[in-house]
């Protein structure tokens, strides 16, 4: 069946724009193909609904609803949708960004011999939590959170970030479809008790599934195993084991156990009440426990850090894939200062590390009279602070820095480790002060993480043109004049508009030369940069 399907699909151009090149994989609802956007000359991924499902209108609507839901979200940790539609030939598809990398489930299987450290697991989990929080803030529930629906996307600079995928069974939180009788959708190993029982669902069901994802990140396995019916019963009745009891050698703290078990509470009211709460709890945990977790990360065998990832900042030989991905969303100097591998070096290289002069400039007023004393205090502060900035998973807005206050305690070892060379590095304060203050700030409250997405919207979405329909009417008049049909019957053009204001679909009700001209008139007109489906205009 699949080869026949490939022969039918490969080479096809969808919406006169997306050329299908080759099949990449097969999913539950559709096949994923490598595609090319012939207008923008870029590669993309094309998800095409299975032929047998394309004959079922309910499946078609569910598939297109998934595309519409993802397209309505704008977040760095959610896959981007470019366009979607239904061809006259019966092909139903959507075009999305082409991701390089592997899903989190594949990474966990590949690293079975060397599981993630608690720090690594929390880094990934915070990124996932922020993506799910964006979904919830949009009034949706994902309903199928699992490690195979999280993709570790490798960017052009070699860094990795989490991307949330597959919204095929997502629903609006107030939708009646969330409680359809006799319908249970999801993956049993990750489903909440209320989802298994077909009870009323809200965002706290996703929080339970997130707890299972975090459990697997920490231990390499799900909390309950067995036949699907047995797993479902355990989710409803059995208390989950503490992650530390499943992986006693992983260094999982009681506080981290408590976060997982609270997320997986049987009663929704006993769980975290929002993904922002979960992200905040994990961030605060890293702030408290980074010093304890750092030696575990540093002890990682060097080959765990070998996958080809080009780093723009110095990293420790023992740094894991997750720590490198964290660099994609963390100020480089902050992580660099907290890297355990560098702390193991001799003190002069630590003083000469790139981030240190910036942090030292903040402390010059405390130095006393001489430059040598200033260098000594800066060195002591950097040594004392080194583990704390590690939890800074994302860039943070300006807030009063409080961490340096406790640092001046160890003055004794100062003078032995401060060579004369660092003095010139401390002298030039003319370097940008704003950058140094940003790098020394505490982590961002997870509730405000979508801020970069807002800036992205402003930069990529053009201002809405004036009266696009009037432009279409003027072009339509030219078409009718050119075809000698000024007084002919009206032709209806069915069209859709993408998030960038470009028309993604333009189909006339009459497929003659005039109809094609009118469809092209609509297609070439810019509209308000807002997603709109099923629009019609009579021309």
mmCIF file of N, CA and C in Angstrom, residues 226-310:
data_model
loop_
_atom_site.group_PDB
_atom_site.id
_atom_site.type_symbol
_atom_site.label_atom_id
_atom_site.label_comp_id
_atom_site.label_asym_id
_atom_site.label_seq_id
_atom_site.Cartn_x
_atom_site.Cartn_y
_atom_site.Cartn_z
ATOM 1 N N UNK A 226 3.028 -3.072 31.694
ATOM 2 C CA UNK A 226 2.156 -4.230 31.574
ATOM 3 C C UNK A 226 1.260 -4.103 30.362
ATOM 4 N N UNK A 227 0.202 -4.905 30.306
ATOM 5 C CA UNK A 227 -0.779 -4.817 29.236
ATOM 6 C C UNK A 227 -1.524 -3.486 29.338
ATOM 7 N N UNK A 228 -2.008 -2.955 28.209
ATOM 8 C CA UNK A 228 -2.682 -1.647 28.253
ATOM 9 C C UNK A 228 -3.768 -1.543 29.313
ATOM 10 N N UNK A 229 -4.583 -2.590 29.484
ATOM 11 C CA UNK A 229 -5.652 -2.522 30.477
ATOM 12 C C UNK A 229 -5.078 -2.485 31.888
ATOM 13 N N UNK A 230 -3.971 -3.221 32.110
ATOM 14 C CA UNK A 230 -3.328 -3.204 33.420
ATOM 15 C C UNK A 230 -2.730 -1.828 33.714
ATOM 16 N N UNK A 231 -2.096 -1.245 32.698
ATOM 17 C CA UNK A 231 -1.513 0.087 32.871
ATOM 18 C C UNK A 231 -2.606 1.103 33.191
ATOM 19 N N UNK A 232 -3.722 1.016 32.477
ATOM 20 C CA UNK A 232 -4.826 1.948 32.714
ATOM 21 C C UNK A 232 -5.353 1.817 34.140
ATOM 22 N N UNK A 233 -5.496 0.589 34.625
ATOM 23 C CA UNK A 233 -5.989 0.376 35.989
ATOM 24 C C UNK A 233 -5.016 0.931 37.021
ATOM 25 N N UNK A 234 -3.721 0.760 36.776
ATOM 26 C CA UNK A 234 -2.734 1.278 37.719
ATOM 27 C C UNK A 234 -2.762 2.806 37.771
ATOM 28 N N UNK A 235 -2.936 3.434 36.609
ATOM 29 C CA UNK A 235 -3.035 4.898 36.606
ATOM 30 C C UNK A 235 -4.238 5.362 37.428
ATOM 31 N N UNK A 236 -5.309 4.580 37.420
ATOM 32 C CA UNK A 236 -6.512 4.976 38.153
ATOM 33 C C UNK A 236 -6.431 4.649 39.642
ATOM 34 N N UNK A 237 -5.742 3.566 40.008
ATOM 35 C CA UNK A 237 -5.822 3.074 41.382
ATOM 36 C C UNK A 237 -4.494 3.070 42.136
ATOM 37 N N UNK A 238 -3.387 2.747 41.475
ATOM 38 C CA UNK A 238 -2.123 2.532 42.186
ATOM 39 C C UNK A 238 -1.337 3.829 42.334
ATOM 40 N N UNK A 239 -0.745 4.064 43.499
ATOM 41 C CA UNK A 239 0.114 5.249 43.641
ATOM 42 C C UNK A 239 1.385 5.073 42.813
ATOM 43 N N UNK A 240 1.842 6.107 42.138
ATOM 44 C CA UNK A 240 3.065 5.965 41.338
ATOM 45 C C UNK A 240 4.287 5.828 42.236
ATOM 46 N N UNK A 241 5.279 5.067 41.810
ATOM 47 C CA UNK A 241 6.508 4.981 42.603
ATOM 48 C C UNK A 241 7.291 6.285 42.516
ATOM 49 N N UNK A 242 8.077 6.552 43.535
ATOM 50 C CA UNK A 242 8.955 7.722 43.476
ATOM 51 C C UNK A 242 10.048 7.460 42.448
ATOM 52 N N UNK A 243 10.387 8.420 41.606
ATOM 53 C CA UNK A 243 11.454 8.189 40.614
ATOM 54 C C UNK A 243 12.760 7.714 41.239
ATOM 55 N N UNK A 244 13.093 8.217 42.432
ATOM 56 C CA UNK A 244 14.353 7.818 43.071
ATOM 57 C C UNK A 244 14.344 6.347 43.462
ATOM 58 N N UNK A 245 13.157 5.763 43.698
ATOM 59 C CA UNK A 245 13.100 4.342 44.035
ATOM 60 C C UNK A 245 13.290 3.470 42.802
ATOM 61 N N UNK A 246 12.966 3.997 41.630
ATOM 62 C CA UNK A 246 13.149 3.259 40.378
ATOM 63 C C UNK A 246 14.581 3.396 39.873
ATOM 64 N N UNK A 247 15.180 4.572 40.079
ATOM 65 C CA UNK A 247 16.561 4.824 39.643
ATOM 66 C C UNK A 247 17.358 5.352 40.830
ATOM 67 N N UNK A 248 17.698 4.480 41.791
ATOM 68 C CA UNK A 248 18.361 4.952 43.021
ATOM 69 C C UNK A 248 19.738 5.554 42.793
ATOM 70 N N UNK A 249 20.397 5.196 41.689
ATOM 71 C CA UNK A 249 21.746 5.721 41.443
ATOM 72 C C UNK A 249 21.741 7.015 40.639
ATOM 73 N N UNK A 250 20.572 7.524 40.294
ATOM 74 C CA UNK A 250 20.504 8.703 39.418
ATOM 75 C C UNK A 250 20.712 10.013 40.152
ATOM 76 N N UNK A 251 20.684 9.999 41.481
ATOM 77 C CA UNK A 251 20.868 11.239 42.229
ATOM 78 C C UNK A 251 19.626 12.110 42.263
ATOM 79 N N UNK A 252 18.441 11.499 42.220
ATOM 80 C CA UNK A 252 17.184 12.252 42.244
ATOM 81 C C UNK A 252 16.877 12.653 43.679
ATOM 82 N N UNK A 253 16.676 13.927 43.921
ATOM 83 C CA UNK A 253 16.462 14.437 45.273
ATOM 84 C C UNK A 253 15.017 14.227 45.717
ATOM 85 N N UNK A 254 14.761 14.251 47.025
ATOM 86 C CA UNK A 254 13.371 14.168 47.508
ATOM 87 C C UNK A 254 12.495 15.290 46.966
ATOM 88 N N UNK A 255 13.062 16.481 46.787
ATOM 89 C CA UNK A 255 12.271 17.603 46.262
ATOM 90 C C UNK A 255 11.836 17.342 44.826
ATOM 91 N N UNK A 256 12.717 16.735 44.029
ATOM 92 C CA UNK A 256 12.352 16.416 42.648
ATOM 93 C C UNK A 256 11.328 15.284 42.614
ATOM 94 N N UNK A 257 11.495 14.296 43.499
ATOM 95 C CA UNK A 257 10.464 13.259 43.654
ATOM 96 C C UNK A 257 9.102 13.894 43.919
ATOM 97 N N UNK A 258 9.093 14.874 44.813
ATOM 98 C CA UNK A 258 7.830 15.498 45.219
ATOM 99 C C UNK A 258 7.151 16.211 44.050
ATOM 100 N N UNK A 259 7.941 16.841 43.180
ATOM 101 C CA UNK A 259 7.362 17.526 42.017
ATOM 102 C C UNK A 259 6.691 16.519 41.090
ATOM 103 N N UNK A 260 7.375 15.410 40.819
ATOM 104 C CA UNK A 260 6.806 14.388 39.930
ATOM 105 C C UNK A 260 5.530 13.806 40.529
ATOM 106 N N UNK A 261 5.573 13.466 41.817
ATOM 107 C CA UNK A 261 4.419 12.826 42.449
ATOM 108 C C UNK A 261 3.239 13.786 42.568
ATOM 109 N N UNK A 262 3.517 15.069 42.760
ATOM 110 C CA UNK A 262 2.414 16.041 42.804
ATOM 111 C C UNK A 262 1.772 16.186 41.426
ATOM 112 N N UNK A 263 2.587 16.223 40.384
ATOM 113 C CA UNK A 263 2.033 16.311 39.028
ATOM 114 C C UNK A 263 1.176 15.091 38.708
ATOM 115 N N UNK A 264 1.530 13.933 39.286
ATOM 116 C CA UNK A 264 0.815 12.685 38.994
ATOM 117 C C UNK A 264 -0.205 12.320 40.072
ATOM 118 N N UNK A 265 -0.658 13.273 40.842
ATOM 119 C CA UNK A 265 -1.684 12.990 41.849
ATOM 120 C C UNK A 265 -2.955 12.473 41.173
ATOM 121 N N UNK A 266 -3.651 11.543 41.815
ATOM 122 C CA UNK A 266 -4.852 10.947 41.218
ATOM 123 C C UNK A 266 -5.958 11.983 41.038
ATOM 124 N N UNK A 267 -6.129 12.857 42.022
ATOM 125 C CA UNK A 267 -7.175 13.873 41.957
ATOM 126 C C UNK A 267 -6.612 15.148 41.323
ATOM 127 N N UNK A 268 -7.290 15.691 40.317
ATOM 128 C CA UNK A 268 -6.792 16.918 39.672
ATOM 129 C C UNK A 268 -6.555 18.060 40.653
ATOM 130 N N UNK A 269 -7.373 18.153 41.697
ATOM 131 C CA UNK A 269 -7.210 19.236 42.664
ATOM 132 C C UNK A 269 -5.945 19.127 43.485
ATOM 133 N N UNK A 270 -5.329 17.929 43.533
ATOM 134 C CA UNK A 270 -4.096 17.740 44.304
ATOM 135 C C UNK A 270 -2.846 17.980 43.464
ATOM 136 N N UNK A 271 -3.022 18.231 42.164
ATOM 137 C CA UNK A 271 -1.869 18.456 41.281
ATOM 138 C C UNK A 271 -1.504 19.940 41.243
ATOM 139 N N UNK A 272 -0.439 20.247 40.526
ATOM 140 C CA UNK A 272 -0.205 21.634 40.146
ATOM 141 C C UNK A 272 -1.424 22.090 39.343
ATOM 142 N N UNK A 273 -1.804 23.340 39.488
ATOM 143 C CA UNK A 273 -3.008 23.815 38.818
ATOM 144 C C UNK A 273 -2.726 24.471 37.474
ATOM 145 N N UNK A 274 -1.479 24.647 37.131
ATOM 146 C CA UNK A 274 -1.126 25.210 35.821
ATOM 147 C C UNK A 274 0.280 24.765 35.462
ATOM 148 N N UNK A 275 0.590 24.797 34.164
ATOM 149 C CA UNK A 275 1.944 24.454 33.730
ATOM 150 C C UNK A 275 2.932 25.520 34.174
ATOM 151 N N UNK A 276 2.474 26.758 34.369
ATOM 152 C CA UNK A 276 3.373 27.785 34.897
ATOM 153 C C UNK A 276 3.864 27.399 36.291
ATOM 154 N N UNK A 277 2.968 26.831 37.104
ATOM 155 C CA UNK A 277 3.374 26.381 38.438
ATOM 156 C C UNK A 277 4.420 25.276 38.340
ATOM 157 N N UNK A 278 4.228 24.364 37.414
ATOM 158 C CA UNK A 278 5.194 23.270 37.244
ATOM 159 C C UNK A 278 6.554 23.831 36.842
ATOM 160 N N UNK A 279 6.561 24.706 35.831
ATOM 161 C CA UNK A 279 7.823 25.289 35.387
ATOM 162 C C UNK A 279 8.512 26.072 36.481
ATOM 163 N N UNK A 280 7.730 26.814 37.283
ATOM 164 C CA UNK A 280 8.314 27.579 38.385
ATOM 165 C C UNK A 280 8.931 26.652 39.420
ATOM 166 N N UNK A 281 8.236 25.553 39.737
ATOM 167 C CA UNK A 281 8.761 24.605 40.721
ATOM 168 C C UNK A 281 10.076 23.991 40.248
ATOM 169 N N UNK A 282 10.159 23.640 38.962
ATOM 170 C CA UNK A 282 11.398 23.058 38.431
ATOM 171 C C UNK A 282 12.521 24.085 38.405
ATOM 172 N N UNK A 283 12.199 25.316 38.044
ATOM 173 C CA UNK A 283 13.224 26.362 38.017
ATOM 174 C C UNK A 283 13.772 26.613 39.414
ATOM 175 N N UNK A 284 12.889 26.712 40.405
ATOM 176 C CA UNK A 284 13.336 26.940 41.780
ATOM 177 C C UNK A 284 14.144 25.752 42.291
ATOM 178 N N UNK A 285 13.760 24.549 41.882
ATOM 179 C CA UNK A 285 14.525 23.364 42.280
ATOM 180 C C UNK A 285 15.952 23.452 41.762
ATOM 181 N N UNK A 286 16.109 23.835 40.499
ATOM 182 C CA UNK A 286 17.453 23.947 39.939
ATOM 183 C C UNK A 286 18.249 25.025 40.656
ATOM 184 N N UNK A 287 17.613 26.103 41.048
ATOM 185 C CA UNK A 287 18.316 27.151 41.780
ATOM 186 C C UNK A 287 18.851 26.627 43.108
ATOM 187 N N UNK A 288 18.048 25.812 43.774
ATOM 188 C CA UNK A 288 18.470 25.294 45.077
ATOM 189 C C UNK A 288 19.478 24.162 44.953
ATOM 190 N N UNK A 289 19.290 23.291 43.962
ATOM 191 C CA UNK A 289 20.044 22.044 43.937
ATOM 192 C C UNK A 289 21.127 21.994 42.880
ATOM 193 N N UNK A 290 21.327 23.072 42.126
ATOM 194 C CA UNK A 290 22.369 23.051 41.096
ATOM 195 C C UNK A 290 23.727 22.658 41.655
ATOM 196 N N UNK A 291 24.151 23.161 42.833
ATOM 197 C CA UNK A 291 25.460 22.737 43.351
ATOM 198 C C UNK A 291 25.532 21.240 43.590
ATOM 199 N N UNK A 292 24.435 20.638 44.052
ATOM 200 C CA UNK A 292 24.455 19.197 44.305
ATOM 201 C C UNK A 292 24.418 18.397 43.017
ATOM 202 N N UNK A 293 23.754 18.936 41.988
ATOM 203 C CA UNK A 293 23.618 18.203 40.738
ATOM 204 C C UNK A 293 24.834 18.357 39.844
ATOM 205 N N UNK A 294 25.591 19.438 40.008
ATOM 206 C CA UNK A 294 26.704 19.717 39.104
ATOM 207 C C UNK A 294 27.733 18.599 39.060
ATOM 208 N N UNK A 295 28.166 18.014 40.205
ATOM 209 C CA UNK A 295 29.157 16.936 40.118
ATOM 210 C C UNK A 295 28.652 15.745 39.321
ATOM 211 N N UNK A 296 27.351 15.460 39.386
ATOM 212 C CA UNK A 296 26.814 14.335 38.618
ATOM 213 C C UNK A 296 26.992 14.586 37.133
ATOM 214 N N UNK A 297 26.684 15.815 36.685
ATOM 215 C CA UNK A 297 26.840 16.151 35.273
ATOM 216 C C UNK A 297 28.298 16.109 34.864
ATOM 217 N N UNK A 298 29.184 16.609 35.723
ATOM 218 C CA UNK A 298 30.602 16.653 35.374
ATOM 219 C C UNK A 298 31.197 15.263 35.274
ATOM 220 N N UNK A 299 30.607 14.300 35.985
ATOM 221 C CA UNK A 299 31.160 12.951 35.975
ATOM 222 C C UNK A 299 30.736 12.144 34.766
ATOM 223 N N UNK A 300 29.912 12.728 33.879
ATOM 224 C CA UNK A 300 29.441 12.031 32.683
ATOM 225 C C UNK A 300 30.615 11.609 31.813
ATOM 226 N N UNK A 301 30.628 10.370 31.294
ATOM 227 C CA UNK A 301 31.703 9.964 30.386
ATOM 228 C C UNK A 301 31.779 10.901 29.198
ATOM 229 N N UNK A 302 32.997 11.216 28.728
ATOM 230 C CA UNK A 302 33.147 12.203 27.659
ATOM 231 C C UNK A 302 32.364 11.885 26.406
ATOM 232 N N UNK A 303 32.141 10.606 26.075
ATOM 233 C CA UNK A 303 31.485 10.307 24.795
ATOM 234 C C UNK A 303 30.039 10.763 24.779
ATOM 235 N N UNK A 304 29.448 11.051 25.942
ATOM 236 C CA UNK A 304 28.079 11.560 25.948
ATOM 237 C C UNK A 304 28.006 12.953 25.358
ATOM 238 N N UNK A 305 29.133 13.639 25.305
ATOM 239 C CA UNK A 305 29.129 15.002 24.765
ATOM 240 C C UNK A 305 29.619 15.051 23.336
ATOM 241 N N UNK A 306 29.771 13.881 22.687
ATOM 242 C CA UNK A 306 30.391 13.867 21.377
ATOM 243 C C UNK A 306 29.494 14.153 20.191
ATOM 244 N N UNK A 307 28.156 14.016 20.251
ATOM 245 C CA UNK A 307 27.362 14.318 19.055
ATOM 246 C C UNK A 307 27.701 15.677 18.499
ATOM 247 N N UNK A 308 27.733 15.765 17.155
ATOM 248 C CA UNK A 308 28.272 16.959 16.516
ATOM 249 C C UNK A 308 27.400 18.170 16.789
ATOM 250 N N UNK A 309 27.802 18.968 17.739
ATOM 251 C CA UNK A 309 27.104 20.196 18.099
ATOM 252 C C UNK A 309 28.142 21.300 18.183
ATOM 253 N N UNK A 310 28.046 22.284 17.303
ATOM 254 C CA UNK A 310 29.010 23.371 17.329
ATOM 255 C C UNK A 310 28.563 24.407 18.330
#
